[in-house]
XYZ file of C-alpha atoms in Angstrom:
426
model
C 35.113 -4.405 -17.291
C 34.138 -0.438 -17.386
C 33.229 1.921 -14.044
C 34.367 5.837 -12.745
C 34.363 5.172 -9.431
C 38.120 5.204 -8.897
C 39.026 2.091 -7.499
C 42.770 2.563 -6.071
C 41.907 5.816 -4.382
C 39.093 4.204 -2.873
C 40.900 0.735 -2.539
C 43.280 3.247 -0.759
C 40.666 5.591 1.753
C 39.033 1.378 3.133
C 42.645 0.667 4.027
C 41.397 0.802 7.827
C 37.744 -0.413 7.408
C 37.321 -3.161 9.885
C 35.207 -6.218 7.323
C 38.683 -7.281 5.313
C 36.397 -9.518 3.807
C 34.263 -6.985 2.565
C 37.129 -4.598 1.005
C 38.370 -7.223 -1.145
C 34.382 -8.340 -2.619
C 33.939 -4.491 -2.856
C 37.343 -3.970 -5.061
C 37.832 -7.086 -6.159
C 33.986 -7.064 -8.232
C 34.559 -3.477 -9.472
C 37.590 -4.389 -11.110
C 36.558 -7.665 -12.908
C 33.266 -8.433 -11.788
C 31.324 -9.539 -8.844
C 30.695 -13.334 -8.504
C 26.911 -14.339 -9.458
C 26.482 -15.994 -6.517
C 25.572 -18.797 -9.079
C 27.248 -22.315 -8.109
C 25.317 -25.152 -8.322
C 23.059 -26.145 -11.731
C 25.040 -24.995 -14.823
C 23.799 -26.680 -16.821
C 20.314 -24.909 -16.118
C 21.860 -21.200 -16.488
C 23.190 -23.094 -19.795
C 20.166 -24.297 -21.088
C 18.480 -20.693 -20.785
C 20.882 -19.393 -22.510
C 20.833 -21.733 -25.383
C 16.877 -21.537 -25.353
C 17.371 -17.916 -25.402
C 19.336 -18.140 -28.730
C 16.723 -20.430 -30.379
C 14.027 -18.421 -29.700
C 16.177 -14.907 -30.986
C 16.013 -13.224 -28.049
C 19.732 -13.000 -27.823
C 22.459 -13.293 -30.582
C 25.715 -14.491 -30.183
C 28.163 -15.541 -29.002
C 30.341 -13.648 -30.240
C 34.700 -14.743 -30.464
C 35.349 -10.595 -30.578
C 33.420 -7.682 -29.063
C 30.655 -6.123 -32.219
C 31.450 -2.662 -31.257
C 33.930 -0.596 -30.970
C 32.908 0.323 -27.661
C 31.204 -2.248 -26.108
C 30.377 -2.925 -22.103
C 28.664 -5.786 -20.616
C 26.750 -6.602 -16.927
C 29.319 -8.268 -15.271
C 25.965 -10.728 -14.310
C 26.751 -11.932 -17.662
C 22.883 -12.519 -18.077
C 19.860 -10.467 -17.228
C 16.601 -11.871 -16.643
C 13.297 -10.316 -17.099
C 10.196 -11.613 -18.890
C 11.712 -15.223 -19.126
C 12.378 -16.723 -15.439
C 14.748 -19.667 -15.615
C 15.374 -22.387 -15.183
C 12.336 -23.635 -16.551
C 10.726 -26.779 -15.821
C 12.464 -27.342 -12.805
C 9.736 -27.988 -9.267
C 12.951 -27.355 -6.753
C 14.586 -23.962 -8.070
C 11.852 -21.459 -10.488
C 14.273 -18.754 -11.276
C 17.871 -17.728 -11.404
C 17.410 -16.259 -7.978
C 16.369 -19.639 -6.174
C 19.936 -20.514 -7.298
C 21.508 -18.136 -5.249
C 23.199 -18.274 -2.198
C 20.752 -16.229 -0.072
C 23.344 -16.434 3.214
C 26.018 -14.896 1.156
C 24.506 -12.990 -1.255
C 21.572 -11.991 1.063
C 19.433 -8.043 0.157
C 18.663 -5.295 2.001
C 16.508 -2.866 0.611
C 16.147 0.732 1.634
C 12.254 1.708 4.002
C 10.537 4.343 4.238
C 10.320 3.033 7.757
C 14.744 3.496 7.990
C 14.165 6.971 6.997
C 11.783 7.935 9.298
C 13.056 6.570 12.223
C 16.632 8.147 11.804
C 14.620 11.908 11.264
C 12.856 10.546 14.941
C 16.575 9.632 16.453
C 17.884 12.860 15.248
C 15.211 15.216 15.623
C 15.138 18.843 15.046
C 18.931 17.725 15.233
C 18.688 16.405 11.656
C 18.410 20.323 9.861
C 21.372 21.025 11.453
C 24.080 17.765 10.476
C 22.391 18.320 7.329
C 24.278 20.900 5.753
C 27.589 19.438 6.519
C 26.705 15.805 6.034
C 25.610 17.080 2.402
C 28.849 18.421 1.360
C 31.302 15.661 3.283
C 29.277 12.743 1.152
C 29.465 14.993 -2.136
C 33.259 15.284 -1.520
C 33.222 11.201 -0.691
C 31.798 10.866 -3.559
C 33.600 13.856 -6.294
C 37.243 12.224 -4.881
C 36.548 8.658 -5.606
C 34.956 9.896 -9.110
C 31.254 8.215 -8.438
C 28.657 9.448 -10.610
C 25.958 11.337 -9.075
C 22.408 12.257 -10.464
C 21.753 15.744 -10.680
C 18.053 15.488 -11.116
C 18.224 13.146 -7.797
C 20.876 14.618 -5.143
C 17.934 17.378 -3.574
C 19.070 19.127 0.016
C 19.714 20.041 2.463
C 16.439 20.533 2.913
C 13.596 19.966 5.977
C 11.337 18.347 3.672
C 11.960 16.030 0.697
C 10.528 13.524 -1.407
C 12.045 9.521 -0.470
C 10.989 6.200 -2.468
C 7.621 8.251 -3.822
C 6.776 9.743 -0.293
C 7.178 13.232 1.444
C 9.243 13.093 4.775
C 8.643 16.651 6.755
C 11.656 16.665 9.695
C 10.300 20.154 10.683
C 6.568 18.925 11.652
C 8.199 15.088 11.663
C 5.245 13.979 8.941
C 5.292 11.556 6.001
C 2.936 12.302 3.140
C 1.087 10.782 0.229
C 1.631 12.711 -2.734
C -1.616 13.854 -3.966
C -1.988 12.678 -7.506
C -0.832 9.385 -6.173
C -3.441 9.329 -3.746
C -6.029 10.250 -6.217
C -5.055 7.385 -8.113
C -4.844 4.821 -5.581
C -8.475 6.078 -4.570
C -10.090 5.435 -8.298
C -7.949 1.716 -8.109
C -9.890 0.900 -5.321
C -13.331 2.144 -6.067
C -12.982 -0.261 -9.334
C -12.274 -3.610 -7.091
C -15.201 -2.147 -4.353
C -18.065 -4.466 -6.298
C -16.123 -7.071 -7.964
C -16.552 -10.690 -7.182
C -13.262 -12.010 -8.289
C -9.733 -10.739 -10.033
C -6.647 -12.507 -11.536
C -3.476 -12.899 -9.299
C -2.120 -10.505 -11.768
C -4.407 -7.800 -10.562
C -4.943 -8.335 -6.887
C -1.245 -7.895 -6.514
C -1.161 -4.688 -8.756
C -3.980 -3.493 -5.864
C -1.498 -4.952 -3.588
C 1.344 -2.771 -4.608
C -0.526 0.641 -4.669
C -2.123 -0.298 -1.138
C 1.328 -1.282 0.203
C 2.545 1.629 -1.235
C -0.243 3.788 1.118
C 1.340 1.422 3.763
C 3.941 3.654 4.055
C 2.227 6.349 5.783
C -1.090 4.520 7.285
C 0.892 1.695 9.520
C -2.274 0.779 11.164
C -3.850 -0.657 8.008
C -0.730 -3.089 7.076
C -2.543 -5.744 8.861
C -4.861 -5.743 5.715
C -2.245 -5.726 3.728
C -1.058 -9.017 4.897
C -4.245 -10.471 4.529
C -5.078 -9.571 0.687
C -1.826 -10.733 0.023
C -2.239 -14.588 1.585
C -5.437 -14.381 -0.599
C -3.404 -13.115 -3.452
C -1.519 -16.472 -3.003
C -4.104 -18.607 -2.826
C -3.916 -19.576 -6.208
C -0.805 -20.494 -8.142
C -0.588 -18.806 -11.687
C -1.091 -15.353 -12.529
C -3.908 -15.516 -14.782
C -5.593 -17.466 -12.159
C -8.489 -15.364 -10.597
C -8.497 -15.211 -7.147
C -12.148 -14.947 -4.999
C -12.665 -11.415 -3.652
C -14.524 -12.468 -0.775
C -17.665 -9.928 1.323
C -14.756 -9.400 3.659
C -12.664 -8.892 1.237
C -15.058 -6.587 -0.007
C -15.722 -5.075 3.431
C -11.816 -4.488 3.762
C -11.777 -2.325 0.701
C -14.511 0.109 1.385
C -13.089 0.039 4.997
C -10.002 1.775 3.004
C -11.598 3.648 -0.137
C -13.694 5.319 3.091
C -11.135 6.318 5.098
C -8.435 7.722 1.750
C -11.686 9.210 0.668
C -11.645 11.409 3.161
C -7.374 11.749 4.539
C -5.409 14.335 3.536
C -2.712 12.472 3.271
C -0.780 13.128 5.983
C 0.790 11.452 9.165
C 2.910 12.145 12.028
C 5.733 9.943 12.829
C 4.798 7.213 14.966
C 6.473 6.409 18.805
C 8.850 3.967 19.094
C 8.303 3.646 22.039
C 5.244 1.267 23.456
C 2.989 2.788 26.265
C 1.501 0.233 28.926
C -1.880 1.212 28.737
C -1.940 1.242 32.252
C 0.949 3.613 32.977
C -0.562 6.013 30.178
C -3.980 5.771 32.491
C -6.367 3.828 30.441
C -8.258 0.527 31.610
C -11.159 -1.644 29.801
C -12.606 -4.796 30.736
C -15.945 -6.548 30.312
C -18.243 -9.234 32.523
C -19.033 -12.193 30.592
C -22.835 -11.610 32.360
C -23.392 -8.265 33.204
C -21.323 -5.224 30.876
C -18.180 -3.466 30.129
C -16.345 -0.727 31.245
C -13.299 1.593 30.525
C -11.309 4.329 32.172
C -9.348 6.896 31.540
C -7.678 9.559 32.704
C -10.723 10.489 34.502
C -13.199 9.950 32.391
C -14.558 7.120 32.240
C -17.870 4.962 30.053
C -19.626 1.189 31.219
C -22.277 -0.632 29.849
C -24.754 -3.443 29.671
C -24.991 -6.340 27.579
C -27.762 -6.284 25.934
C -30.307 -9.466 26.273
C -29.946 -9.503 22.373
C -26.650 -9.419 22.125
C -24.937 -10.759 19.014
C -21.940 -13.706 20.237
C -20.008 -15.141 18.605
C -20.710 -19.392 19.439
C -17.563 -20.570 19.518
C -16.211 -20.110 23.406
C -12.254 -18.448 22.742
C -14.365 -16.327 19.694
C -16.809 -15.235 22.243
C -14.496 -14.034 25.074
C -12.071 -12.212 22.589
C -15.044 -10.524 21.196
C -16.299 -9.111 24.813
C -12.500 -8.201 25.950
C -12.285 -6.491 22.536
C -15.681 -4.451 22.561
C -14.912 -1.815 25.461
C -10.869 -1.219 24.051
C -13.187 -0.454 20.940
C -14.911 2.327 22.686
C -12.213 4.126 24.176
C -10.218 4.371 20.368
C -13.930 5.967 19.399
C -13.865 7.843 22.719
C -10.603 9.194 23.479
C -8.633 8.121 20.153
C -7.815 11.475 19.207
C -5.707 11.887 22.357
C -4.007 8.985 21.601
C -2.117 10.312 18.123
C 1.426 9.242 17.579
C 1.273 6.406 20.290
C 1.612 3.361 20.440
C 0.104 1.238 23.281
C -0.015 -1.554 24.289
C -3.076 -3.286 25.876
C -2.733 -6.619 28.536
C -5.368 -8.831 28.133
C -5.971 -12.391 29.937
C -7.121 -14.416 26.730
C -4.636 -15.086 24.213
C -7.309 -15.274 21.293
C -7.645 -11.309 22.186
C -4.132 -10.672 21.785
C -3.527 -12.852 18.239
C -6.904 -10.551 16.871
C -5.607 -7.332 17.888
C -2.168 -8.117 17.150
C -2.361 -9.689 13.975
C -5.385 -7.361 12.355
C -7.364 -10.235 11.580
C -10.091 -13.092 12.698
C -11.064 -15.734 11.094
C -15.502 -14.436 12.578
C -16.554 -11.926 10.520
C -18.706 -10.408 13.578
C -15.177 -10.116 15.467
C -13.996 -8.834 12.472
C -16.441 -5.851 12.261
C -14.826 -4.705 15.417
C -11.449 -4.986 14.230
C -11.797 -2.988 11.288
C -13.834 0.151 13.771
C -11.053 -0.045 15.409
C -7.948 -0.139 12.864
C -10.237 2.892 11.616
C -9.990 4.492 14.414
C -5.686 3.738 14.800
C -5.813 5.103 11.202
C -7.492 8.097 11.411
C -6.299 9.107 14.404
C -2.728 7.801 13.365
C -2.038 5.734 16.201
C -1.208 1.739 16.762
C -2.335 -0.880 19.348
C -0.449 -3.885 20.545
C -1.601 -6.618 22.793
C 0.411 -8.508 25.572
C -1.069 -12.097 27.104
C -0.324 -11.352 30.974
C -2.992 -14.130 32.916
C -4.843 -12.952 36.135
C -4.637 -9.831 35.013
C -5.349 -7.421 37.625
C -7.841 -4.580 36.295
C -9.360 -3.762 39.293
C -11.289 -0.064 37.817
C -12.195 -1.655 34.871
C -13.372 -5.008 36.290
C -15.652 -2.737 39.121
C -17.241 -0.632 35.836
C -18.194 -3.726 34.350
C -19.976 -5.260 36.683
C -21.310 -2.035 37.929
C -19.557 -2.161 41.241
C -19.936 1.505 41.297
C -19.033 1.338 45.303
C -15.796 -0.303 45.028
C -14.938 2.036 41.300
C -15.070 5.628 43.532
C -13.333 4.175 45.908
C -9.888 3.295 43.065
C -10.718 6.441 41.113
C -11.610 8.713 43.737
C -11.285 11.133 41.147
C -13.494 10.338 38.751
C -15.694 12.204 36.391
C -18.868 12.189 38.275
C -20.913 11.416 34.986
C -19.994 8.873 32.655
C -19.324 9.459 29.057
C -22.002 8.773 26.834
C -21.139 5.334 24.700
C -21.768 5.571 20.625
C -24.282 3.304 19.827
C -23.602 -0.597 18.495
C -24.007 -0.182 15.248
C -21.182 2.889 15.490
C -18.708 0.011 17.252
C -19.101 -2.533 14.905
C -18.072 -1.448 10.995
C -20.956 -1.632 8.884
């Protein structure tokens, strides 16, 4: 086995590293090859190699290297299109044979990079040059090769995993050409009634990429992923339901108006009450909301359509004023994570998951997600039985004298509620 890394020097540098087991495995792996982690079903692996030889995809075995300069993968088996073991209902791939506890794999994520930038703040620029020089010195001393075109910086703005991160302005940006491509692909699905699982997963890959920047949209990606896995084979067709098309339409409309930039969202979760934000609904009278001296209220119209099931009906009523508050004041919530207290478990689930089995409620959820994506904030919910919410409760019941006593500094006039047609996504 060949590696440009100075293994002896690396072993010396790690002499005092506390995890001796890790050091042993690393050094031993570099010297003699890494354990694949496949310690069971050896006959399946042997059969795979024999099958590939028979099909002509492999040649050999050789008693001596066929070339003067010959390097092999220490894993010994390179699996791509032809996964193994075949015809085994319990284990569908080589990866299934690997012990996940001993051979776990964690991918780097955009969220991790953003978290580091936020933790350092503007100071990250002060550490950048020193850290870069230290890394280059260590890599050079250990003879670890670096790709010149991928070694960038120090810089306050660079592309990482396909996303542009800016530590000066604390923003993440989707490159323009990738934003255009995602819109074009999404547009091609808007009027389709079905697609193959392979096509759905391809679309999901693009939307998931966008959600590295559009955090509120992640709930919609999880729903499409569930839909994709409703069939087994990649060539099987997935039905694109009306709800799914509505999701895609919302995505397309948002991406068509978005400039590709999102400010980093705070890791701190703010209780809505600490944010002076209160919403509530009365099942028989109306709804209301209050935010920093401003307020709104409304009466349920006689022809107001509610979901049939009682649990969904209460969830709908409770989410309704939350959506109105997001429409009216969401532009002031940028980069915030806001925690709403709800005394209805269905409301909590719907807000946190961004999904509902009820189509009527989903029209509310889409509007809430639209506002969150547009104004760059995230909403959470927690169940608090019998929560005290006196200000909004008074508004929802039109108890104005009580409201004025509870909020004496409130604005004399209410904010104008958007019409019902603008509250529901359509």
